[in-house]
Structures are given as structure tokens and as C-alpha cells.
């Protein structure tokens, strides 16, 4: 076994407590305005913005630092059309037969259905893939660990970056999503994890009231001091 090598961590960002609180609340303010949207404008979003947001997601912590993710950013209209057709076929099966009554009841307040026009309207779709195998460097073929956790964290950071840039997102999971692997030309060892729809909100966008219900800090946390 090789010995681990270390480097000193210098200049790690730190702030006086007052400034720390202001900064933490600033992030809260930014994230509090995030809403999942389902009506997108077709307005162009520069590739450079998407690149920066994906790079931000790529800074996420991951099991053994294997970074077990791959992001396919799609603005190509033909590919978006293919994805819409395949996703709507899966959604039809879901809404018509697969979904339990309990699940349909949980979805009722969102008003979702089989139609997914945003898959063509939105300027970008980002298909997130989880890699079963890989390694710390490109081209490695080791087992990856905590893949779901790692890719989930990276996806959260992607959504945070996109929202911070002033873009709307929809976290979309047509199930099963295997068609994404074929359309995006990704290998069998990768599992489609989620499809993030990205763009400006349509000017007449509405959000379900259900989505505005947020649990309070007191409900989502416990402090033991
Ligand atoms: N994938 C379907 C159903 C759906 C499921 C959940 I859980 C949601 O939070 C929203 C929708 C669809 O996109 O319509």
C-alpha cells in the first residue's frame, strides 16, 4: 500500500462570527427564493453559464473522492424532442396504470400530468448520470462508493448554482429513465439519476400552493447542546 501524501490547507475562507451569520443568512435568503417551475421561457441561456454551474456541482464531496457523476447538457432540439417523446411515454404508463392511488393522491396538489412540453421549451436539459465504476481520475475503473449520496449532493449543488445564477429549474424523474442513457449515448455502467430542466421561468409561470409549504426550522431540526 502506498502512503497517503498531504498538503497544508492554507487560506481556507473564514469570517468573524458576525459576518459568518450575515453570510449564512444571505445564502438562506438566496435559497428561499428557489422554486421548482414547470413553465419555461425558450429564452437563450449561454453555454458558459451552464458550464460554470456544472463545474460548481463537480466540487461536491463524494465517496473516496471518486466523483461518480457525469452531466450531459443538452440544448440540441432534436435530442430534446427525443427525450420528450420517451419521457411522455413513460409518464403515460405511470399516470395510466403504474402509479398507486396513494401516489396519485400525493401528486394531486402539484397538478402534474403526462404532458412535458418543457422538455422542448427549456433551453437546457441536464441529464445527471451516476457511475457505478470509476476512480479519482478519468479513465479509472475502480468500484465507486456512496454513489447515490454523492450524486445527490452534487445535484443539490448544481440546483443551487443554477438558482444563484438566476435560472429556474425542475428536478424531473420520469421513471424508468433508462431511455436517457441511450439517447445520451452513455455506457451501461452509468445509471440515469435525474433530469434537471433549466431556463428562465415563463412570464406567466404559476407555482402550486402546495409547493410553498415549507417546514420550519423547529420541525426540521433538533439541537442537543
Ligand atoms: N414523474 C412524474 C410524477 C411525479 C412524481 C413525483 I414524487 C413528483 O414530485 C412530481 C411528479 C411527473 O413528472 O409528472
Short mmCIF file of N, CA and C in Angstrom, two decimals, residues 16-159:
data_model
loop_
_atom_site.label_atom_id
_atom_site.label_comp_id
_atom_site.label_asym_id
_atom_site.label_seq_id
_atom_site.Cartn_x
_atom_site.Cartn_y
_atom_site.Cartn_z
N UNK A 16 -15.27 36.52 10.79
CA UNK A 16 -15.69 36.79 12.17
C UNK A 16 -17.15 36.36 12.35
N UNK A 17 -17.53 36.00 13.59
CA UNK A 17 -18.86 35.42 13.82
C UNK A 17 -20.01 36.25 13.26
N UNK A 18 -19.90 37.58 13.41
CA UNK A 18 -20.98 38.45 12.92
C UNK A 18 -21.15 38.32 11.41
N UNK A 19 -20.01 38.36 10.75
CA UNK A 19 -20.03 38.26 9.28
C UNK A 19 -20.47 36.86 8.85
N UNK A 20 -20.08 35.88 9.64
CA UNK A 20 -20.48 34.50 9.36
C UNK A 20 -22.00 34.38 9.32
N UNK A 21 -22.64 35.00 10.33
CA UNK A 21 -24.09 34.94 10.43
C UNK A 21 -24.74 35.67 9.24
N UNK A 22 -24.18 36.83 8.91
CA UNK A 22 -24.73 37.60 7.78
C UNK A 22 -24.61 36.77 6.50
N UNK A 23 -23.48 36.12 6.33
CA UNK A 23 -23.26 35.32 5.12
C UNK A 23 -24.19 34.11 5.09
N UNK A 24 -24.33 33.43 6.23
CA UNK A 24 -25.20 32.24 6.29
C UNK A 24 -26.64 32.64 5.97
N UNK A 25 -27.06 33.79 6.53
CA UNK A 25 -28.43 34.23 6.27
C UNK A 25 -28.59 34.71 4.83
N UNK A 26 -27.51 35.20 4.28
CA UNK A 26 -27.53 35.60 2.86
C UNK A 26 -27.80 34.40 1.96
N UNK A 27 -27.15 33.29 2.27
CA UNK A 27 -27.38 32.07 1.49
C UNK A 27 -28.82 31.61 1.67
N UNK A 28 -29.30 31.69 2.92
CA UNK A 28 -30.70 31.33 3.19
C UNK A 28 -31.65 32.20 2.35
N UNK A 29 -31.36 33.51 2.31
CA UNK A 29 -32.21 34.42 1.51
C UNK A 29 -32.23 33.99 0.05
N UNK A 30 -31.07 33.66 -0.48
CA UNK A 30 -30.98 33.26 -1.89
C UNK A 30 -31.77 31.98 -2.11
N UNK A 31 -31.54 30.99 -1.25
CA UNK A 31 -32.17 29.68 -1.47
C UNK A 31 -33.68 29.70 -1.18
N UNK A 32 -34.09 30.65 -0.32
CA UNK A 32 -35.53 30.74 0.00
C UNK A 32 -36.35 31.15 -1.21
N UNK A 33 -35.72 31.74 -2.20
CA UNK A 33 -36.47 32.17 -3.39
C UNK A 33 -36.49 31.10 -4.47
N UNK A 34 -35.84 29.98 -4.22
CA UNK A 34 -35.86 28.90 -5.23
C UNK A 34 -37.24 28.27 -5.27
N UNK A 35 -37.72 28.06 -6.48
CA UNK A 35 -38.99 27.37 -6.66
C UNK A 35 -38.80 26.40 -7.81
N UNK A 36 -39.34 25.23 -7.69
CA UNK A 36 -39.39 24.34 -8.85
C UNK A 36 -40.44 24.88 -9.80
N UNK A 37 -40.06 25.03 -11.07
CA UNK A 37 -41.03 25.56 -12.03
C UNK A 37 -41.27 24.55 -13.16
N UNK A 38 -42.43 24.65 -13.77
CA UNK A 38 -42.76 23.71 -14.84
C UNK A 38 -43.13 24.42 -16.14
N UNK A 39 -43.09 25.76 -16.12
CA UNK A 39 -43.34 26.52 -17.35
C UNK A 39 -42.12 27.37 -17.63
N UNK A 40 -41.44 27.04 -18.71
CA UNK A 40 -40.18 27.70 -19.02
C UNK A 40 -40.31 28.59 -20.25
N UNK A 41 -39.56 29.69 -20.25
CA UNK A 41 -39.39 30.51 -21.45
C UNK A 41 -38.36 29.80 -22.35
N UNK A 42 -38.45 30.08 -23.65
CA UNK A 42 -37.45 29.47 -24.55
C UNK A 42 -36.23 30.38 -24.71
N UNK A 43 -36.15 31.42 -23.90
CA UNK A 43 -35.04 32.38 -23.99
C UNK A 43 -33.68 31.69 -23.83
N UNK A 44 -32.76 32.09 -24.71
CA UNK A 44 -31.41 31.52 -24.73
C UNK A 44 -30.68 31.69 -23.39
N UNK A 45 -30.01 30.67 -22.97
CA UNK A 45 -29.12 30.74 -21.80
C UNK A 45 -27.73 30.32 -22.28
N UNK A 46 -26.71 31.17 -22.04
CA UNK A 46 -25.38 30.87 -22.58
C UNK A 46 -24.80 29.56 -22.03
N UNK A 47 -24.14 28.86 -22.90
CA UNK A 47 -23.47 27.60 -22.51
C UNK A 47 -22.47 27.84 -21.37
N UNK A 48 -21.81 29.02 -21.37
CA UNK A 48 -20.79 29.29 -20.36
C UNK A 48 -21.39 29.27 -18.94
N UNK A 49 -22.65 29.70 -18.82
CA UNK A 49 -23.31 29.69 -17.51
C UNK A 49 -23.56 28.25 -17.06
N UNK A 50 -24.02 27.43 -17.99
CA UNK A 50 -24.28 26.02 -17.67
C UNK A 50 -22.96 25.34 -17.30
N UNK A 51 -21.91 25.66 -18.04
CA UNK A 51 -20.60 25.07 -17.74
C UNK A 51 -20.15 25.42 -16.32
N UNK A 52 -20.31 26.69 -15.94
CA UNK A 52 -19.87 27.11 -14.60
C UNK A 52 -20.68 26.39 -13.53
N UNK A 53 -21.99 26.22 -13.77
CA UNK A 53 -22.84 25.56 -12.77
C UNK A 53 -22.49 24.08 -12.65
N UNK A 54 -22.18 23.43 -13.76
CA UNK A 54 -21.78 22.02 -13.71
C UNK A 54 -20.42 21.90 -13.00
N UNK A 55 -19.54 22.84 -13.29
CA UNK A 55 -18.23 22.82 -12.61
C UNK A 55 -18.42 23.00 -11.10
N UNK A 56 -19.39 23.85 -10.72
CA UNK A 56 -19.69 24.04 -9.29
C UNK A 56 -20.18 22.72 -8.68
N UNK A 57 -21.06 22.03 -9.39
CA UNK A 57 -21.57 20.73 -8.91
C UNK A 57 -20.42 19.74 -8.76
N UNK A 58 -19.46 19.83 -9.64
CA UNK A 58 -18.32 18.92 -9.63
C UNK A 58 -17.38 19.11 -8.46
N UNK A 59 -17.60 20.17 -7.66
CA UNK A 59 -16.78 20.37 -6.46
C UNK A 59 -17.35 19.59 -5.27
N UNK A 60 -18.48 18.91 -5.46
CA UNK A 60 -19.16 18.23 -4.34
C UNK A 60 -18.27 17.17 -3.71
N UNK A 61 -18.49 16.92 -2.41
CA UNK A 61 -17.80 15.79 -1.78
C UNK A 61 -18.36 14.48 -2.33
N UNK A 62 -17.53 13.45 -2.35
CA UNK A 62 -18.01 12.16 -2.87
C UNK A 62 -17.25 11.01 -2.23
N UNK A 63 -17.83 9.81 -2.31
CA UNK A 63 -17.20 8.64 -1.72
C UNK A 63 -15.82 8.40 -2.31
N UNK A 64 -14.81 8.37 -1.44
CA UNK A 64 -13.40 8.19 -1.82
C UNK A 64 -12.94 9.22 -2.87
N UNK A 65 -13.66 10.32 -2.93
CA UNK A 65 -13.40 11.38 -3.91
C UNK A 65 -13.39 10.86 -5.35
N UNK A 66 -14.23 9.85 -5.61
CA UNK A 66 -14.26 9.30 -6.98
C UNK A 66 -15.12 10.13 -7.92
N UNK A 67 -15.87 11.08 -7.37
CA UNK A 67 -16.68 11.97 -8.21
C UNK A 67 -17.49 11.16 -9.24
N UNK A 68 -18.41 10.32 -8.72
CA UNK A 68 -19.06 9.33 -9.58
C UNK A 68 -20.23 9.89 -10.39
N UNK A 69 -20.00 11.00 -11.07
CA UNK A 69 -21.10 11.65 -11.80
C UNK A 69 -20.66 12.04 -13.20
N UNK A 70 -21.68 12.14 -14.06
CA UNK A 70 -21.45 12.72 -15.39
C UNK A 70 -22.69 13.52 -15.75
N UNK A 71 -22.47 14.71 -16.26
CA UNK A 71 -23.57 15.62 -16.60
C UNK A 71 -23.62 15.78 -18.11
N UNK A 72 -24.76 15.49 -18.70
CA UNK A 72 -24.92 15.72 -20.14
C UNK A 72 -25.84 16.93 -20.31
N UNK A 73 -25.29 18.02 -20.83
CA UNK A 73 -26.07 19.26 -21.02
C UNK A 73 -26.56 19.31 -22.47
N UNK A 74 -27.85 19.38 -22.59
CA UNK A 74 -28.48 19.24 -23.91
C UNK A 74 -29.25 20.50 -24.29
N UNK A 75 -28.82 21.13 -25.39
CA UNK A 75 -29.64 22.22 -25.96
C UNK A 75 -30.09 21.83 -27.36
N UNK A 76 -29.56 20.74 -27.88
CA UNK A 76 -29.88 20.26 -29.23
C UNK A 76 -31.38 19.93 -29.34
N UNK A 77 -32.11 20.66 -30.22
CA UNK A 77 -33.57 20.47 -30.29
C UNK A 77 -33.98 19.05 -30.65
N UNK A 78 -33.21 18.40 -31.50
CA UNK A 78 -33.59 17.02 -31.88
C UNK A 78 -33.49 16.08 -30.69
N UNK A 79 -32.44 16.28 -29.88
CA UNK A 79 -32.30 15.43 -28.69
C UNK A 79 -33.37 15.74 -27.66
N UNK A 80 -33.68 17.03 -27.52
CA UNK A 80 -34.72 17.40 -26.56
C UNK A 80 -36.06 16.77 -26.97
N UNK A 81 -36.32 16.76 -28.28
CA UNK A 81 -37.56 16.16 -28.77
C UNK A 81 -37.61 14.67 -28.44
N UNK A 82 -36.47 13.99 -28.70
CA UNK A 82 -36.40 12.55 -28.41
C UNK A 82 -36.67 12.29 -26.93
N UNK A 83 -36.07 13.13 -26.10
CA UNK A 83 -36.25 12.96 -24.64
C UNK A 83 -37.70 13.19 -24.26
N UNK A 84 -38.30 14.22 -24.84
CA UNK A 84 -39.72 14.49 -24.52
C UNK A 84 -40.60 13.31 -24.91
N UNK A 85 -40.39 12.79 -26.11
CA UNK A 85 -41.24 11.67 -26.58
C UNK A 85 -41.08 10.46 -25.66
N UNK A 86 -39.83 10.14 -25.32
CA UNK A 86 -39.58 8.96 -24.46
C UNK A 86 -40.13 9.20 -23.05
N UNK A 87 -39.92 10.40 -22.53
CA UNK A 87 -40.38 10.70 -21.16
C UNK A 87 -41.91 10.67 -21.10
N UNK A 88 -42.56 11.24 -22.09
CA UNK A 88 -44.02 11.27 -22.07
C UNK A 88 -44.61 9.87 -22.17
N UNK A 89 -43.92 8.99 -22.90
CA UNK A 89 -44.39 7.59 -22.99
C UNK A 89 -44.31 6.94 -21.60
N UNK A 90 -43.21 7.17 -20.89
CA UNK A 90 -43.08 6.61 -19.52
C UNK A 90 -44.11 7.22 -18.58
N UNK A 91 -44.31 8.52 -18.72
CA UNK A 91 -45.26 9.20 -17.83
C UNK A 91 -46.69 8.70 -18.08
N UNK A 92 -46.99 8.39 -19.33
CA UNK A 92 -48.32 7.90 -19.65
C UNK A 92 -48.55 6.57 -18.93
N UNK A 93 -47.54 5.70 -19.02
CA UNK A 93 -47.65 4.40 -18.32
C UNK A 93 -47.78 4.62 -16.82
N UNK A 94 -47.05 5.62 -16.30
CA UNK A 94 -47.09 5.92 -14.87
C UNK A 94 -48.48 6.39 -14.45
N UNK A 95 -48.97 7.44 -15.12
CA UNK A 95 -50.26 8.02 -14.70
C UNK A 95 -51.44 7.10 -15.00
N UNK A 96 -51.34 6.33 -16.13
CA UNK A 96 -52.47 5.49 -16.53
C UNK A 96 -52.57 4.20 -15.72
N UNK A 97 -51.42 3.64 -15.31
CA UNK A 97 -51.53 2.34 -14.63
C UNK A 97 -50.54 2.11 -13.49
N UNK A 98 -49.27 2.52 -13.68
CA UNK A 98 -48.26 2.12 -12.69
C UNK A 98 -48.43 2.77 -11.32
N UNK A 99 -48.80 4.04 -11.31
CA UNK A 99 -48.83 4.79 -10.05
C UNK A 99 -49.96 4.29 -9.14
N UNK A 100 -49.65 4.12 -7.88
CA UNK A 100 -50.68 3.71 -6.92
C UNK A 100 -51.62 4.89 -6.67
N UNK A 101 -52.79 4.58 -6.13
CA UNK A 101 -53.74 5.65 -5.80
C UNK A 101 -53.12 6.60 -4.78
N UNK A 102 -52.36 6.02 -3.86
CA UNK A 102 -51.73 6.84 -2.82
C UNK A 102 -50.75 7.84 -3.44
N UNK A 103 -50.00 7.37 -4.44
CA UNK A 103 -49.02 8.23 -5.10
C UNK A 103 -49.76 9.34 -5.89
N UNK A 104 -50.78 8.95 -6.62
CA UNK A 104 -51.53 9.95 -7.40
C UNK A 104 -52.15 11.00 -6.49
N UNK A 105 -52.59 10.55 -5.32
CA UNK A 105 -53.18 11.49 -4.36
C UNK A 105 -52.13 12.49 -3.85
N UNK A 106 -50.90 11.98 -3.64
CA UNK A 106 -49.81 12.85 -3.17
C UNK A 106 -49.44 13.88 -4.24
N UNK A 107 -49.59 13.48 -5.51
CA UNK A 107 -49.22 14.38 -6.62
C UNK A 107 -50.32 15.37 -6.97
N UNK A 108 -51.55 15.05 -6.57
CA UNK A 108 -52.70 15.87 -6.96
C UNK A 108 -52.48 17.37 -6.74
N UNK A 109 -51.95 17.80 -5.56
CA UNK A 109 -51.79 19.24 -5.33
C UNK A 109 -50.79 19.91 -6.27
N UNK A 110 -49.96 19.10 -6.96
CA UNK A 110 -48.98 19.69 -7.88
C UNK A 110 -49.57 19.90 -9.27
N UNK A 111 -50.62 19.16 -9.59
CA UNK A 111 -51.25 19.32 -10.89
C UNK A 111 -50.43 18.79 -12.05
N UNK A 112 -49.51 17.88 -11.79
CA UNK A 112 -48.69 17.34 -12.88
C UNK A 112 -49.49 16.32 -13.69
N UNK A 113 -49.10 16.14 -14.95
CA UNK A 113 -49.74 15.11 -15.78
C UNK A 113 -48.72 14.57 -16.79
N UNK A 114 -49.21 13.88 -17.80
CA UNK A 114 -48.29 13.21 -18.74
C UNK A 114 -47.62 14.18 -19.72
N UNK A 115 -48.12 15.38 -19.82
CA UNK A 115 -47.57 16.33 -20.82
C UNK A 115 -46.34 17.01 -20.26
N UNK A 116 -45.25 16.93 -21.02
CA UNK A 116 -43.99 17.54 -20.56
C UNK A 116 -43.42 18.47 -21.64
N UNK A 117 -44.18 19.50 -22.04
CA UNK A 117 -43.70 20.40 -23.11
C UNK A 117 -42.40 21.09 -22.76
N UNK A 118 -42.16 21.29 -21.44
CA UNK A 118 -40.93 21.99 -21.02
C UNK A 118 -39.67 21.26 -21.47
N UNK A 119 -39.80 19.96 -21.76
CA UNK A 119 -38.60 19.22 -22.20
C UNK A 119 -38.12 19.71 -23.57
N UNK A 120 -39.02 20.40 -24.29
CA UNK A 120 -38.59 21.01 -25.56
C UNK A 120 -38.45 22.53 -25.45
N UNK A 121 -39.26 23.14 -24.61
CA UNK A 121 -39.25 24.61 -24.50
C UNK A 121 -37.99 25.11 -23.80
N UNK A 122 -37.62 24.48 -22.71
CA UNK A 122 -36.49 24.97 -21.90
C UNK A 122 -35.21 24.91 -22.73
N UNK A 123 -34.34 25.92 -22.59
CA UNK A 123 -33.13 25.95 -23.42
C UNK A 123 -32.13 24.84 -23.09
N UNK A 124 -32.14 24.35 -21.86
CA UNK A 124 -31.18 23.31 -21.48
C UNK A 124 -31.84 22.22 -20.65
N UNK A 125 -31.44 21.00 -20.93
CA UNK A 125 -31.74 19.86 -20.06
C UNK A 125 -30.39 19.34 -19.60
N UNK A 126 -30.27 19.08 -18.31
CA UNK A 126 -29.02 18.49 -17.82
C UNK A 126 -29.35 17.10 -17.27
N UNK A 127 -28.91 16.09 -17.99
CA UNK A 127 -29.10 14.71 -17.55
C UNK A 127 -27.93 14.35 -16.65
N UNK A 128 -28.27 13.93 -15.42
CA UNK A 128 -27.23 13.59 -14.44
C UNK A 128 -27.13 12.06 -14.37
N UNK A 129 -25.93 11.56 -14.56
CA UNK A 129 -25.69 10.12 -14.52
C UNK A 129 -24.83 9.75 -13.32
N UNK A 130 -25.14 8.61 -12.72
CA UNK A 130 -24.37 8.09 -11.58
C UNK A 130 -23.52 6.93 -12.08
N UNK A 131 -22.23 6.98 -11.74
CA UNK A 131 -21.30 5.96 -12.25
C UNK A 131 -21.04 4.90 -11.18
N UNK A 132 -21.33 3.66 -11.53
CA UNK A 132 -21.06 2.54 -10.61
C UNK A 132 -19.57 2.32 -10.45
N UNK A 133 -18.84 2.54 -11.53
CA UNK A 133 -17.39 2.33 -11.50
C UNK A 133 -16.68 3.58 -11.99
N UNK A 134 -15.44 3.75 -11.56
CA UNK A 134 -14.67 4.92 -11.96
C UNK A 134 -13.42 5.03 -11.10
N UNK A 135 -13.19 6.20 -10.55
CA UNK A 135 -11.99 6.40 -9.75
C UNK A 135 -11.71 7.88 -9.68
N UNK A 136 -10.66 8.25 -9.00
CA UNK A 136 -10.40 9.68 -8.79
C UNK A 136 -10.00 10.38 -10.09
N UNK A 137 -9.46 9.60 -11.02
CA UNK A 137 -9.06 10.20 -12.29
C UNK A 137 -9.86 9.61 -13.44
N UNK A 138 -10.05 10.41 -14.49
CA UNK A 138 -10.78 9.96 -15.67
C UNK A 138 -10.13 8.70 -16.22
N UNK A 139 -10.96 7.76 -16.63
CA UNK A 139 -10.44 6.54 -17.25
C UNK A 139 -10.20 5.41 -16.27
N UNK A 140 -10.25 5.69 -14.96
CA UNK A 140 -10.05 4.61 -13.98
C UNK A 140 -11.28 3.70 -13.93
N UNK A 141 -11.07 2.49 -13.47
CA UNK A 141 -12.17 1.52 -13.42
C UNK A 141 -12.22 0.80 -12.07
N UNK A 142 -12.33 1.58 -11.00
CA UNK A 142 -12.47 1.00 -9.66
C UNK A 142 -13.95 1.06 -9.26
N UNK A 143 -14.29 0.33 -8.19
CA UNK A 143 -15.66 0.42 -7.68
C UNK A 143 -15.87 1.80 -7.05
N UNK A 144 -17.03 2.37 -7.26
CA UNK A 144 -17.36 3.64 -6.58
C UNK A 144 -18.19 3.36 -5.33
N UNK A 145 -18.16 4.30 -4.41
CA UNK A 145 -18.84 4.12 -3.11
C UNK A 145 -19.80 5.27 -2.83
N UNK A 146 -20.85 4.97 -2.09
CA UNK A 146 -21.83 6.01 -1.74
C UNK A 146 -22.23 6.83 -2.97
N UNK A 147 -22.52 6.08 -4.03
CA UNK A 147 -22.79 6.74 -5.32
C UNK A 147 -24.05 7.62 -5.23
N UNK A 148 -25.12 7.07 -4.66
CA UNK A 148 -26.37 7.83 -4.61
C UNK A 148 -26.20 9.09 -3.77
N UNK A 149 -25.55 8.92 -2.63
CA UNK A 149 -25.34 10.09 -1.75
C UNK A 149 -24.50 11.15 -2.48
N UNK A 150 -23.43 10.70 -3.12
CA UNK A 150 -22.51 11.62 -3.79
C UNK A 150 -23.21 12.38 -4.91
N UNK A 151 -23.93 11.64 -5.74
CA UNK A 151 -24.57 12.28 -6.89
C UNK A 151 -25.73 13.16 -6.43
N UNK A 152 -26.38 12.74 -5.34
CA UNK A 152 -27.45 13.57 -4.77
C UNK A 152 -26.91 14.91 -4.29
N UNK A 153 -25.77 14.87 -3.61
CA UNK A 153 -25.16 16.11 -3.11
C UNK A 153 -24.76 16.99 -4.30
N UNK A 154 -24.13 16.39 -5.29
CA UNK A 154 -23.69 17.17 -6.47
C UNK A 154 -24.89 17.79 -7.19
N UNK A 155 -25.98 17.05 -7.25
CA UNK A 155 -27.18 17.58 -7.92
C UNK A 155 -27.74 18.75 -7.13
N UNK A 156 -27.72 18.65 -5.81
CA UNK A 156 -28.17 19.78 -4.98
C UNK A 156 -27.31 21.01 -5.22
N UNK A 157 -26.04 20.78 -5.34
CA UNK A 157 -25.14 21.92 -5.59
C UNK A 157 -25.36 22.49 -6.99
N UNK A 158 -25.68 21.62 -7.94
CA UNK A 158 -25.99 22.10 -9.30
C UNK A 158 -27.23 22.99 -9.28
N UNK A 159 -28.26 22.53 -8.59
CA UNK A 159 -29.51 23.31 -8.50
C UNK A 159 -29.24 24.63 -7.78
#
